Short mmCIF file of N, CA and C in Angstrom, two decimals:
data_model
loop_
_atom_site.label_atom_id
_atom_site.label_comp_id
_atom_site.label_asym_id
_atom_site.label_seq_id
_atom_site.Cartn_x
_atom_site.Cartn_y
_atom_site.Cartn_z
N UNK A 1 -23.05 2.70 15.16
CA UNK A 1 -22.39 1.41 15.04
C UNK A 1 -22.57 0.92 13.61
N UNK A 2 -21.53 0.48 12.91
CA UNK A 2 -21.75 0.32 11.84
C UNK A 2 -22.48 -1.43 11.19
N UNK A 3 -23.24 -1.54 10.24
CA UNK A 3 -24.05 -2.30 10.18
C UNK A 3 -22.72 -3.67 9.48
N UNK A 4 -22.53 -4.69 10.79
CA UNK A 4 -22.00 -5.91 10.06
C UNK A 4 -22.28 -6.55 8.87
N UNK A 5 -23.41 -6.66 8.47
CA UNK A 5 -23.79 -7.48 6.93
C UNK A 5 -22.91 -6.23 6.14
N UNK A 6 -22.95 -5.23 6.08
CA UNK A 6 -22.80 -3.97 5.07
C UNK A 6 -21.61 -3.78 5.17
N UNK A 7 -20.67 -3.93 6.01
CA UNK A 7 -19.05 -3.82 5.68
C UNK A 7 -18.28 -5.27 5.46
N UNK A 8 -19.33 -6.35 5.64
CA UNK A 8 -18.74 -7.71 5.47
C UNK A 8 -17.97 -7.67 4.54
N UNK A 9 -18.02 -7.29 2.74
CA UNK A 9 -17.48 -7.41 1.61
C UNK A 9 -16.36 -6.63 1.82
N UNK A 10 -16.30 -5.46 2.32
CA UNK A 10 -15.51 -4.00 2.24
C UNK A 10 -14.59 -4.96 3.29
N UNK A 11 -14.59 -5.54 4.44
CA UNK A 11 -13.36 -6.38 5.44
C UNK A 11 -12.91 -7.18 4.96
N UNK A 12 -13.53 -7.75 3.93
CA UNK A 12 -12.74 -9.08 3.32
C UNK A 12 -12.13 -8.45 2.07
N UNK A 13 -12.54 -7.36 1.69
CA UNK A 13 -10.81 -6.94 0.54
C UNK A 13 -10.25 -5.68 0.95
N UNK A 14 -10.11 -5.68 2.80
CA UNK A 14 -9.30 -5.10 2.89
C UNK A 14 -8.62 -5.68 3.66
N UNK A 15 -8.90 -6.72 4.38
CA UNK A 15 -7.92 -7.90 5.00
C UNK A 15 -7.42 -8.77 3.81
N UNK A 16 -8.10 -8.76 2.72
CA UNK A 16 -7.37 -9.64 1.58
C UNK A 16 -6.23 -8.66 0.81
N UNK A 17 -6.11 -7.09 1.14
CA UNK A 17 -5.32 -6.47 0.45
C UNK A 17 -5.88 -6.17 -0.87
N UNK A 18 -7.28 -6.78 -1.46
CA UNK A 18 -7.56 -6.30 -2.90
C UNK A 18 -7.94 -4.94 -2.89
N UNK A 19 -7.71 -4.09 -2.84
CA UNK A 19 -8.05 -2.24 -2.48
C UNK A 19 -7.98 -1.68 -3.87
N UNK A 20 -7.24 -1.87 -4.64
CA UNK A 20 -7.20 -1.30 -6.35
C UNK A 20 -8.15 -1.60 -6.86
N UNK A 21 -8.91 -2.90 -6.62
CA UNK A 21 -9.98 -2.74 -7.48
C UNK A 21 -11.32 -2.33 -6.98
N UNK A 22 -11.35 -1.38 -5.36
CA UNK A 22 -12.58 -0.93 -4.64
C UNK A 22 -12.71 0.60 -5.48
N UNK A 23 -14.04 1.03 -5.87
CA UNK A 23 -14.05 2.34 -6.24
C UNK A 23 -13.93 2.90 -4.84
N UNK A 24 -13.69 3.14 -3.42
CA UNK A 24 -14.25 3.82 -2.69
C UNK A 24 -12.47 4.84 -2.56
N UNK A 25 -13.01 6.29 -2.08
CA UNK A 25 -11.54 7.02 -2.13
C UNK A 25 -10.76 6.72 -0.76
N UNK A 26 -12.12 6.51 0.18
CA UNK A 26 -11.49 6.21 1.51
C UNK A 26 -12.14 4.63 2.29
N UNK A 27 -11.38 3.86 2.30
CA UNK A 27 -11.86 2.89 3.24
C UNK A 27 -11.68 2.85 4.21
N UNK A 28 -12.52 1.74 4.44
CA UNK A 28 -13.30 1.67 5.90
C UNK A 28 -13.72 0.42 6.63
N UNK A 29 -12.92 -0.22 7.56
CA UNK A 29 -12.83 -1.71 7.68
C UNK A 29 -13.46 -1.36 9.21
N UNK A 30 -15.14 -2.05 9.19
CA UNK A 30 -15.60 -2.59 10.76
C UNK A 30 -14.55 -3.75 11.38
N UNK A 31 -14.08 -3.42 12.24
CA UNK A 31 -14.23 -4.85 12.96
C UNK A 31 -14.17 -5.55 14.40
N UNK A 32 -14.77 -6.65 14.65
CA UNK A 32 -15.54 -6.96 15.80
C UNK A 32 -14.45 -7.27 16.50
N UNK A 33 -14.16 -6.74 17.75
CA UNK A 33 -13.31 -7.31 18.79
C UNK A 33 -13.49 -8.55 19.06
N UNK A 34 -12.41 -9.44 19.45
CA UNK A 34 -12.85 -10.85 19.96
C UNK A 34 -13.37 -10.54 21.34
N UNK A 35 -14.40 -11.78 21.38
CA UNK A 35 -15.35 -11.73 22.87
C UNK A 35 -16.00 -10.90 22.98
N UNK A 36 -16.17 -9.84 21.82
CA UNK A 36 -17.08 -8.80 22.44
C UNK A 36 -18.55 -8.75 21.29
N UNK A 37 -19.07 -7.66 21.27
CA UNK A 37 -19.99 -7.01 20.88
C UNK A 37 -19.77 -5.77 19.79
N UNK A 38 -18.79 -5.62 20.44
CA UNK A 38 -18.59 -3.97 20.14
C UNK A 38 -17.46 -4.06 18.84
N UNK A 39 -17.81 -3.22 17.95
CA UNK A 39 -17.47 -3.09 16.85
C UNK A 39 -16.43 -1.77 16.55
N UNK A 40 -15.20 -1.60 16.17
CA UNK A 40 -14.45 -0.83 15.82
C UNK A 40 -14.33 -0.43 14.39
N UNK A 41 -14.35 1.26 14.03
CA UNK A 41 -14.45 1.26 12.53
C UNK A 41 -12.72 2.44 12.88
N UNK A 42 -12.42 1.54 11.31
CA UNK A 42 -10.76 2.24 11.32
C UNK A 42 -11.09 2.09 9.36
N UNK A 43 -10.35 3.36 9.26
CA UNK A 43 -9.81 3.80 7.83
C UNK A 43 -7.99 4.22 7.78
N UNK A 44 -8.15 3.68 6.40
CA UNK A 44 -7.05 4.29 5.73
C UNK A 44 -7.15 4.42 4.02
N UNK A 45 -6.50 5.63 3.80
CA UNK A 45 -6.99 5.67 2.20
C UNK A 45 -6.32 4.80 1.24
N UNK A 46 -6.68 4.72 0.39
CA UNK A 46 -5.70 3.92 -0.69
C UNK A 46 -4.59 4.81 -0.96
N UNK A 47 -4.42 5.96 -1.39
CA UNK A 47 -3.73 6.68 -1.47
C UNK A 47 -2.18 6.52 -0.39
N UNK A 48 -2.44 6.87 0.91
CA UNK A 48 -1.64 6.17 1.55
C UNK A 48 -1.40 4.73 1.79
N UNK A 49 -1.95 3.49 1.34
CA UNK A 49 -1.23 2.30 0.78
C UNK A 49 -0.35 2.09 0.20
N UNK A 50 -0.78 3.35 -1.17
CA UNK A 50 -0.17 2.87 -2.46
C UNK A 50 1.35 3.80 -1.82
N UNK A 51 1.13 5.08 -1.22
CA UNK A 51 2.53 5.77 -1.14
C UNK A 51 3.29 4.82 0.16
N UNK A 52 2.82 3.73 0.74
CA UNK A 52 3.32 2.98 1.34
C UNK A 52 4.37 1.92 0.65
N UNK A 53 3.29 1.33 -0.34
CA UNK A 53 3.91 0.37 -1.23
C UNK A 53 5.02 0.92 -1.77
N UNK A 54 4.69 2.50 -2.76
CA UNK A 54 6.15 2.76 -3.14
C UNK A 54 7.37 3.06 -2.34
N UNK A 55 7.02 2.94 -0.70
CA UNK A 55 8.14 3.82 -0.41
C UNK A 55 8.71 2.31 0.08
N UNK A 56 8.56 1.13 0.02
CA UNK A 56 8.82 -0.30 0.35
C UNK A 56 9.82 -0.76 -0.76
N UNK A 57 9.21 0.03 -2.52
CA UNK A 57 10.26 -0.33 -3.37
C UNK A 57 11.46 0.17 -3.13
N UNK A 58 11.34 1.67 -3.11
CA UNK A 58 12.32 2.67 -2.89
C UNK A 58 13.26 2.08 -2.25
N UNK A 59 12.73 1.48 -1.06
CA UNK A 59 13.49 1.10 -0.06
C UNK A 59 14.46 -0.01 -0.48
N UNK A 60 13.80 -1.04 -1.11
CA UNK A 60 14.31 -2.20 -1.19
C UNK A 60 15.49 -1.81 -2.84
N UNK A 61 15.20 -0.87 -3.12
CA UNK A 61 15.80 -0.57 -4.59
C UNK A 61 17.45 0.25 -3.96
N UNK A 62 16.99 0.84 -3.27
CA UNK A 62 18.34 1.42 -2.50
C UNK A 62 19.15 0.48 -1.75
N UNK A 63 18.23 -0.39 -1.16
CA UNK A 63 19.39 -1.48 -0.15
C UNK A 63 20.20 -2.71 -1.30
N UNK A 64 19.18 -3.00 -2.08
CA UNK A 64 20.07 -3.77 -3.25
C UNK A 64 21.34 -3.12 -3.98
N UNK A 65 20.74 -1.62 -3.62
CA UNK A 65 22.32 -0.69 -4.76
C UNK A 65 22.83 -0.22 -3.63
N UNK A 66 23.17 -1.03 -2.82
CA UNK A 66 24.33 -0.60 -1.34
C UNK A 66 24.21 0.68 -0.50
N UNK A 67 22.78 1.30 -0.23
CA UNK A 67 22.67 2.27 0.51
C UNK A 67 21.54 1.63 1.49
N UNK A 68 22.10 1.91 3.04
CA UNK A 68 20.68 1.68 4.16
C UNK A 68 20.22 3.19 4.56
N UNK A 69 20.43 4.24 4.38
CA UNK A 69 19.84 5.50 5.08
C UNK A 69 19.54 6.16 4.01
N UNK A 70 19.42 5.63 2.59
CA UNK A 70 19.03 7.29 1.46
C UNK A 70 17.44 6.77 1.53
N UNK A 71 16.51 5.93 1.28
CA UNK A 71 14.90 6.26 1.23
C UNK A 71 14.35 5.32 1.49
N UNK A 72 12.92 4.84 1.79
CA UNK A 72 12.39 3.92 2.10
C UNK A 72 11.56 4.64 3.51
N UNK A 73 10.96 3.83 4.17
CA UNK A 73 10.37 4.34 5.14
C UNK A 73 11.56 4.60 6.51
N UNK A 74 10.56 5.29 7.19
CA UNK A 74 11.20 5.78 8.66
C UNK A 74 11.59 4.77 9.39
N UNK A 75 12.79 4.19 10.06
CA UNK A 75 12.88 3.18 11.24
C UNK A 75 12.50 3.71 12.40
N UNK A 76 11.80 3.15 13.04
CA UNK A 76 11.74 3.51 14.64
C UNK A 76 12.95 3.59 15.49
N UNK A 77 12.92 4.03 16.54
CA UNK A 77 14.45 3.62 17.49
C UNK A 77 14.25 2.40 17.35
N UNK A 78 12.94 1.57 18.40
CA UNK A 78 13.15 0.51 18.61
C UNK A 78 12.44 -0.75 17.92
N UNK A 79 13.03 -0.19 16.32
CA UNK A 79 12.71 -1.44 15.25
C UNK A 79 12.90 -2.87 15.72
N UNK A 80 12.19 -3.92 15.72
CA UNK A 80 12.69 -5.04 15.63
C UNK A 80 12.65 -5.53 14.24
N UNK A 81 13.81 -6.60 14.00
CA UNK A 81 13.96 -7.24 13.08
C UNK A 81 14.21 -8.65 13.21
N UNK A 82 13.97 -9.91 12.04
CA UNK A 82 13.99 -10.83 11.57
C UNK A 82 15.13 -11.04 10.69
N UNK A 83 16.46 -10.88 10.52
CA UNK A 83 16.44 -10.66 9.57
C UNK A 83 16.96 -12.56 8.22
N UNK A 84 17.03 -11.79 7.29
CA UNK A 84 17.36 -13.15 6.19
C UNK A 84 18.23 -13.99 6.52
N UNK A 85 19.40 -13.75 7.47
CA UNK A 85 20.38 -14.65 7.63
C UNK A 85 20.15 -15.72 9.00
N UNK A 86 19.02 -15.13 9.55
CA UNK A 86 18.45 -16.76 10.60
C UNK A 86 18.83 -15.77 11.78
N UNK A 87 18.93 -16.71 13.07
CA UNK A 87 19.65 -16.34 14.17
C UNK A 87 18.57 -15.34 15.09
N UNK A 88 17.96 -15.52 16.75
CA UNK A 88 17.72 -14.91 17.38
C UNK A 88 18.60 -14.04 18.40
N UNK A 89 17.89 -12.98 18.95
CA UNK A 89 18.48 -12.86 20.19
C UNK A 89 18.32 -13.37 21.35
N UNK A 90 18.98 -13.42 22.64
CA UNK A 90 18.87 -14.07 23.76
C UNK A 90 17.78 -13.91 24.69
N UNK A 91 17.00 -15.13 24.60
CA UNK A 91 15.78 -14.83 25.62
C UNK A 91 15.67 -13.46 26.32
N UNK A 92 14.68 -12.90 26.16
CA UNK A 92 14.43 -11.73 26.61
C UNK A 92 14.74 -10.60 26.30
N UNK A 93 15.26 -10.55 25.28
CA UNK A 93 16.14 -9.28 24.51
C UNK A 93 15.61 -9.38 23.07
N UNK A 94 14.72 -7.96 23.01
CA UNK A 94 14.37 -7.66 21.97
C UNK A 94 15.41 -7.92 20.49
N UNK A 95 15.41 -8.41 19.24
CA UNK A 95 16.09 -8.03 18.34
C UNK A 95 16.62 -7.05 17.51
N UNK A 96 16.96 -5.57 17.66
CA UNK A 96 16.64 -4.58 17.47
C UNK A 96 17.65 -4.16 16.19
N UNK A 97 17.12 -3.49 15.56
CA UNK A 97 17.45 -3.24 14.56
C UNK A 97 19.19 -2.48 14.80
N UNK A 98 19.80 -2.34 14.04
CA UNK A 98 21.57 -2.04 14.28
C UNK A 98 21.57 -1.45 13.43
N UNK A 99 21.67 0.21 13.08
CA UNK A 99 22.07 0.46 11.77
C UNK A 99 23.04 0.71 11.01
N UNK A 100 24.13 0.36 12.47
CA UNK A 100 25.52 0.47 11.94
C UNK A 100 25.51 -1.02 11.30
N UNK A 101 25.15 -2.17 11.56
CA UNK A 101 25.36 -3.50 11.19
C UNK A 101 24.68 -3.17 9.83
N UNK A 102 23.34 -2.42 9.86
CA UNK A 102 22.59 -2.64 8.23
C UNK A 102 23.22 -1.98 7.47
N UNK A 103 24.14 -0.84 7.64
CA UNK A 103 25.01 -0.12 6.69
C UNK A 103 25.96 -1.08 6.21
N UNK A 104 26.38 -1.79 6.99
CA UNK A 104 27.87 -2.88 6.89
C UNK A 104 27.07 -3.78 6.03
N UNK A 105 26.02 -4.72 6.26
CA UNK A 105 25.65 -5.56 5.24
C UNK A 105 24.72 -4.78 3.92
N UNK A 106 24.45 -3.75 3.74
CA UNK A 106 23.79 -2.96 2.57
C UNK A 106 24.96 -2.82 1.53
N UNK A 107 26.19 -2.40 2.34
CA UNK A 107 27.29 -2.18 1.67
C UNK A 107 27.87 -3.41 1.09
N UNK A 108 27.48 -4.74 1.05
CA UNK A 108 27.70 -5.62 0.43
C UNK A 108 26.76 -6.17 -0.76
N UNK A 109 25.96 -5.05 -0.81
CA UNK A 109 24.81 -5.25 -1.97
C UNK A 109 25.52 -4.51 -2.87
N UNK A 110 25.69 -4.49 -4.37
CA UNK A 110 26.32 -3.72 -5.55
C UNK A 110 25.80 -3.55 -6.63
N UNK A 111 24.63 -3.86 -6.82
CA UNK A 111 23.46 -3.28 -7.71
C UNK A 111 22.19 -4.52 -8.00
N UNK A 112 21.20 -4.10 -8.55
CA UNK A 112 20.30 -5.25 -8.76
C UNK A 112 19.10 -4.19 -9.57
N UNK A 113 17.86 -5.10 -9.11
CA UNK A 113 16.95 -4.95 -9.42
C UNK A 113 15.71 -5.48 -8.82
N UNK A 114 14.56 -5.19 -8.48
CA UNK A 114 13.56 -6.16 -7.96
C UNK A 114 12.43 -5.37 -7.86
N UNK A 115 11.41 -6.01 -7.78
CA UNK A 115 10.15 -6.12 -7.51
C UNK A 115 9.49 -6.27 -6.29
N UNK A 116 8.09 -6.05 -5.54
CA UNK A 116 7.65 -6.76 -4.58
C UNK A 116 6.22 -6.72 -5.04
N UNK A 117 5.86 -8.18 -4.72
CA UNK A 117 5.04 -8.57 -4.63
C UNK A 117 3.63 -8.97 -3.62
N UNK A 118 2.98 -7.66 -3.19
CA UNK A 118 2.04 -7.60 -2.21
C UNK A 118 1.55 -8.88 -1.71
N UNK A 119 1.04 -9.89 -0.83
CA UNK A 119 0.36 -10.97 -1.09
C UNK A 119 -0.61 -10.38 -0.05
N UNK A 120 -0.65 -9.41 0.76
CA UNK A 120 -1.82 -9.35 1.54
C UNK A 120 -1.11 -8.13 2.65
N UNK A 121 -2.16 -7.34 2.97
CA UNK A 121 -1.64 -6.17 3.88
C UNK A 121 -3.44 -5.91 4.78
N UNK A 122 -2.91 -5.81 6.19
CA UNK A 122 -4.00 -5.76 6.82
C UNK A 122 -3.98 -4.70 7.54
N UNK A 123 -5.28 -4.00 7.91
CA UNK A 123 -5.07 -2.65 8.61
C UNK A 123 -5.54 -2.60 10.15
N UNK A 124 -4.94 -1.85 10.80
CA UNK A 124 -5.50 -2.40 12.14
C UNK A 124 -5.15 -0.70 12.93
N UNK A 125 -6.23 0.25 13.25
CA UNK A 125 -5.86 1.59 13.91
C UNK A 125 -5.17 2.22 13.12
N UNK A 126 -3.95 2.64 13.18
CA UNK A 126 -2.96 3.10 13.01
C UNK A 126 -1.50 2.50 12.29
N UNK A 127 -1.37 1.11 12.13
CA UNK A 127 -1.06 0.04 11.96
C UNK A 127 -1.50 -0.73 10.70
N UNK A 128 0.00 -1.21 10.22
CA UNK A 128 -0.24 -1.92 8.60
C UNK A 128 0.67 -2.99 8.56
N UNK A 129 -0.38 -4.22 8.77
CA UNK A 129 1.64 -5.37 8.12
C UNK A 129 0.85 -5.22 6.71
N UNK A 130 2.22 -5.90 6.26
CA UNK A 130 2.41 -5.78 4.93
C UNK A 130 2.62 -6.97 4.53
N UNK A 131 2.49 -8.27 4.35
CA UNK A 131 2.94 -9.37 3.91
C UNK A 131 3.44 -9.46 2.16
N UNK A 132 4.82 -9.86 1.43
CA UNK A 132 5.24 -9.66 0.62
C UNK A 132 6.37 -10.85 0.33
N UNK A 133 6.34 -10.43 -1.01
CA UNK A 133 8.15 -11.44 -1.73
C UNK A 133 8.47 -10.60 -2.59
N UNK A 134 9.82 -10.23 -2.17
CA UNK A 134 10.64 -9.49 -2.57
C UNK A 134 11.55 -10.30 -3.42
N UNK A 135 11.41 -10.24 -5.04
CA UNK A 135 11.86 -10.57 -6.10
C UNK A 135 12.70 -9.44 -6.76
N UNK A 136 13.99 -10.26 -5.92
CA UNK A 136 15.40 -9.56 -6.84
C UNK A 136 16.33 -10.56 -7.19
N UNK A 137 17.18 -9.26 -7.90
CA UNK A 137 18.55 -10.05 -8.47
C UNK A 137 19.61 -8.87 -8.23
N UNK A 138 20.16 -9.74 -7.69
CA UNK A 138 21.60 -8.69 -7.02
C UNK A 138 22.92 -9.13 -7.46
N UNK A 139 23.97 -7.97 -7.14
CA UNK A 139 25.32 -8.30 -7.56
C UNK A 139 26.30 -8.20 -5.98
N UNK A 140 26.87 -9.11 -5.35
CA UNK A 140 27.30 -9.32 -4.04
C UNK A 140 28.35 -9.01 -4.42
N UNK A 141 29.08 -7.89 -3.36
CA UNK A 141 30.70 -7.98 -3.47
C UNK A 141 31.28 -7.44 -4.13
N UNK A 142 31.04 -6.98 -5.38
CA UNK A 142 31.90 -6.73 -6.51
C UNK A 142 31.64 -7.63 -7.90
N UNK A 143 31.40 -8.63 -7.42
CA UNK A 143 30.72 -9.66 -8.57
C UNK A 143 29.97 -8.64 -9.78
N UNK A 144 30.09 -9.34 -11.09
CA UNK A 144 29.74 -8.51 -12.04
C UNK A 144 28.45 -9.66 -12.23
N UNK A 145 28.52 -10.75 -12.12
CA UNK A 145 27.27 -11.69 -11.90
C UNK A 145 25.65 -11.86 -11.25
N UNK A 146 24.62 -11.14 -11.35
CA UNK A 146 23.37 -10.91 -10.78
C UNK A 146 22.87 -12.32 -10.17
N UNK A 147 22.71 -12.50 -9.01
CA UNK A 147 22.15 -14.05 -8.55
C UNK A 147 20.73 -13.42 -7.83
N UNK A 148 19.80 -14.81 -7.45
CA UNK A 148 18.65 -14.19 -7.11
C UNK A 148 18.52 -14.09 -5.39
N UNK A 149 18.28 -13.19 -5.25
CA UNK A 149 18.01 -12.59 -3.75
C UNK A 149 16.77 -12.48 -3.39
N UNK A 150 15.78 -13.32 -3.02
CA UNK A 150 14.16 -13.63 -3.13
C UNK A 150 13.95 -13.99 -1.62
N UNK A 151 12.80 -13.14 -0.76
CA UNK A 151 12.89 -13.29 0.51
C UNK A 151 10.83 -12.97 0.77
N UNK A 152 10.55 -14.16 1.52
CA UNK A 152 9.00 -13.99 2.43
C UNK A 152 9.43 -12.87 3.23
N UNK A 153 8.55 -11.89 2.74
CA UNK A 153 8.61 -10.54 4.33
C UNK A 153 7.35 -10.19 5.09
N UNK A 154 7.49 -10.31 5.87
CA UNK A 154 6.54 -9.42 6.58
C UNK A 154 7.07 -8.10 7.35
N UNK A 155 6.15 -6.78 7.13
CA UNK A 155 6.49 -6.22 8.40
C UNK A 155 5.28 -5.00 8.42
N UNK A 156 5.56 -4.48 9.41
CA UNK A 156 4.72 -3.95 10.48
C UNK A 156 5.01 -2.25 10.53
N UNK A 157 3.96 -1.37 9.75
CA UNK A 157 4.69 -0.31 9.88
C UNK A 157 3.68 0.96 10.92
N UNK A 158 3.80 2.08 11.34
CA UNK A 158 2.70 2.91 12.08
C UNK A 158 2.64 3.68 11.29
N UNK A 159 1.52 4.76 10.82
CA UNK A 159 1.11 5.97 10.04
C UNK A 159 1.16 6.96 11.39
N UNK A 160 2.14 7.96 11.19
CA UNK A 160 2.23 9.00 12.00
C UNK A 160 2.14 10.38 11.20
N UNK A 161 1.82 11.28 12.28
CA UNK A 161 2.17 13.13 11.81
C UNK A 161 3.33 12.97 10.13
N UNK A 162 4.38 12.47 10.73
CA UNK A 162 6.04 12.44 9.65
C UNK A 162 5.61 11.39 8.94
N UNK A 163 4.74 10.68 8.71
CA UNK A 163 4.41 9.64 7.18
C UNK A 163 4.80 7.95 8.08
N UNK A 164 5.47 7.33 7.72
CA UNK A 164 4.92 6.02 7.62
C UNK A 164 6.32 5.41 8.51
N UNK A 165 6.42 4.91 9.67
CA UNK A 165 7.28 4.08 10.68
C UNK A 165 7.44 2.52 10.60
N UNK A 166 8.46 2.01 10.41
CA UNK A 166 8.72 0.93 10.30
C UNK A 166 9.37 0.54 11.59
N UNK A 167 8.14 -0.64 12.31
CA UNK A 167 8.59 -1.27 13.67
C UNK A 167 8.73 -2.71 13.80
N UNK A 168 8.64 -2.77 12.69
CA UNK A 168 9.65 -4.73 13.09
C UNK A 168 9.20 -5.01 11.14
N UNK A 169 10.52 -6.17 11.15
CA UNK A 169 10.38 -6.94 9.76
C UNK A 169 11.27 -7.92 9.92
N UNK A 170 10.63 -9.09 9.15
CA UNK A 170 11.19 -10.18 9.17
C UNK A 170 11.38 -10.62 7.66
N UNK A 171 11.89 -11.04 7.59
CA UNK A 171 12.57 -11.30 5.81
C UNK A 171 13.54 -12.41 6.30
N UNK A 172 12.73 -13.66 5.24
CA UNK A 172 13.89 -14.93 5.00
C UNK A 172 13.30 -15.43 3.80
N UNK A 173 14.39 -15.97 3.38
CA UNK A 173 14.87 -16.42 1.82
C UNK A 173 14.03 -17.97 1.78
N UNK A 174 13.27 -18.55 2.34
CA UNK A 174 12.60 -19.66 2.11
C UNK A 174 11.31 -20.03 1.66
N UNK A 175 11.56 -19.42 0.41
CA UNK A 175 10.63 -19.44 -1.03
C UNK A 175 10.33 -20.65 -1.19
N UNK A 176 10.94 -21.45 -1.13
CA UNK A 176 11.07 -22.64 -1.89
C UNK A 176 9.80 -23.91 -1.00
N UNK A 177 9.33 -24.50 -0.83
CA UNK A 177 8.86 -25.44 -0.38
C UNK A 177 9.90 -26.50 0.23
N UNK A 178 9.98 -27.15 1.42
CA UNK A 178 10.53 -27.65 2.07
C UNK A 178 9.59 -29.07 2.55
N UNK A 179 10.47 -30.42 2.77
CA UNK A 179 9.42 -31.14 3.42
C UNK A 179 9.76 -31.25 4.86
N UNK A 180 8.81 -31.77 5.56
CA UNK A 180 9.01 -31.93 7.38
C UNK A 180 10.65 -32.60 7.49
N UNK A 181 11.64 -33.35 6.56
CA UNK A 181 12.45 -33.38 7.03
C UNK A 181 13.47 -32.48 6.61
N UNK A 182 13.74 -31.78 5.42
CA UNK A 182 14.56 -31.08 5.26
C UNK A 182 14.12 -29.52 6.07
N UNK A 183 13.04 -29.24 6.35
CA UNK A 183 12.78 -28.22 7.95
C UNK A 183 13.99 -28.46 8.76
N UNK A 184 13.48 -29.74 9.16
CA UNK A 184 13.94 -30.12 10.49
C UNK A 184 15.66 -29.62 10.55
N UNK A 185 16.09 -30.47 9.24
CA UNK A 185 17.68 -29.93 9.00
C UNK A 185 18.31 -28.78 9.27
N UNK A 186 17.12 -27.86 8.88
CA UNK A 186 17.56 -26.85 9.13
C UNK A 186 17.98 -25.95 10.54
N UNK A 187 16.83 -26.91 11.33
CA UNK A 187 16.78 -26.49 12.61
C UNK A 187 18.21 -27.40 13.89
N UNK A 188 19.31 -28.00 12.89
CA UNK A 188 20.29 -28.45 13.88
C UNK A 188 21.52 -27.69 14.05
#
């Protein structure tokens, strides 16, 4: 069982996402089940983070230049998504990812550029969200004009045999600070 005082530091920068600056090659996050006693130890290397992180740019670098199937990580069948433009599905019905719909709206992306910006990635088994802001600038449509395309993401991916599965993400454009009434606006 691994000693709680002694992985305390090592859980808090790997639930904080600071991992670049740990010398260790492989980490190693204890952690205590709620209600219990019993302590779970789960690793993942940095190495596979970092080929996580890049394959998140990849991804996001291809969907800005109008492709949804050339790279980025694996979708699951039954991806769920969030996506930027609002809108649930109907009580009880998963949101599931469409990839004929993500081809149709990718294809309205026409070049850009962007960045992402990690803010925190937590590890759990097998299992990685990723919390991020995706800082771009895109060209919609045909437009020769770059506007900014900046979105809070989270998502949720599995480490399998075939590399890295993407099973739900949510991405919306509300960067900005809002007060309790312009929320509300939003919600009529």
């Amino acid at each position: 069982m691994p000693d709680p005082a002694s992985t305390c530091e090592r859980r808090s920068a790997v639930m904080a996402g600071v991992l670049r600056a740990e010398p260790w090659s492989r980490l190693s996050v204890a952690l205590r089940s709620t209600g219990t006693n019993r302590w779970t130890s789960l690793s993942i290397t940095e190495a596979e983070i970092a080929e996580l992180a890049d394959l998140i740019d990849k991804g996001r670098d291809a969907w800005i230049n109008g492709h949804f199937d050339d790279v980025g990580p694996m979708q699951a069948e039954d991806a769920t998504i969030f996506g930027p433009f609002g809108g649930v599905a109907p009580k009880g019905v998963a949101p599931r990812v469409r990839p004929d719909v993500q081809r149709k709206i990718a294809g309205r992306f026409g070049g850009g550029s962007g960045s992402t910006d990690i803010v925190r990635y937590i590890v759990e088994g097998d299992l990685v969200v990723v919390v991020y802001v995706d800082r771009s600038t895109v060209r919609f449509d045909g437009d020769d004009v770059e506007t900014p395309w900046m979105l809070r993401t989270t998502e949720v991916f599995r480490r399998q045999a075939g590399g890295w599965v993407r099973i739900h993400r949510h991405a919306d454009p509300l960067v900005h600070f809002r007060d309790l009434e312009a929320t509300r606006k939003l919600l009529d």
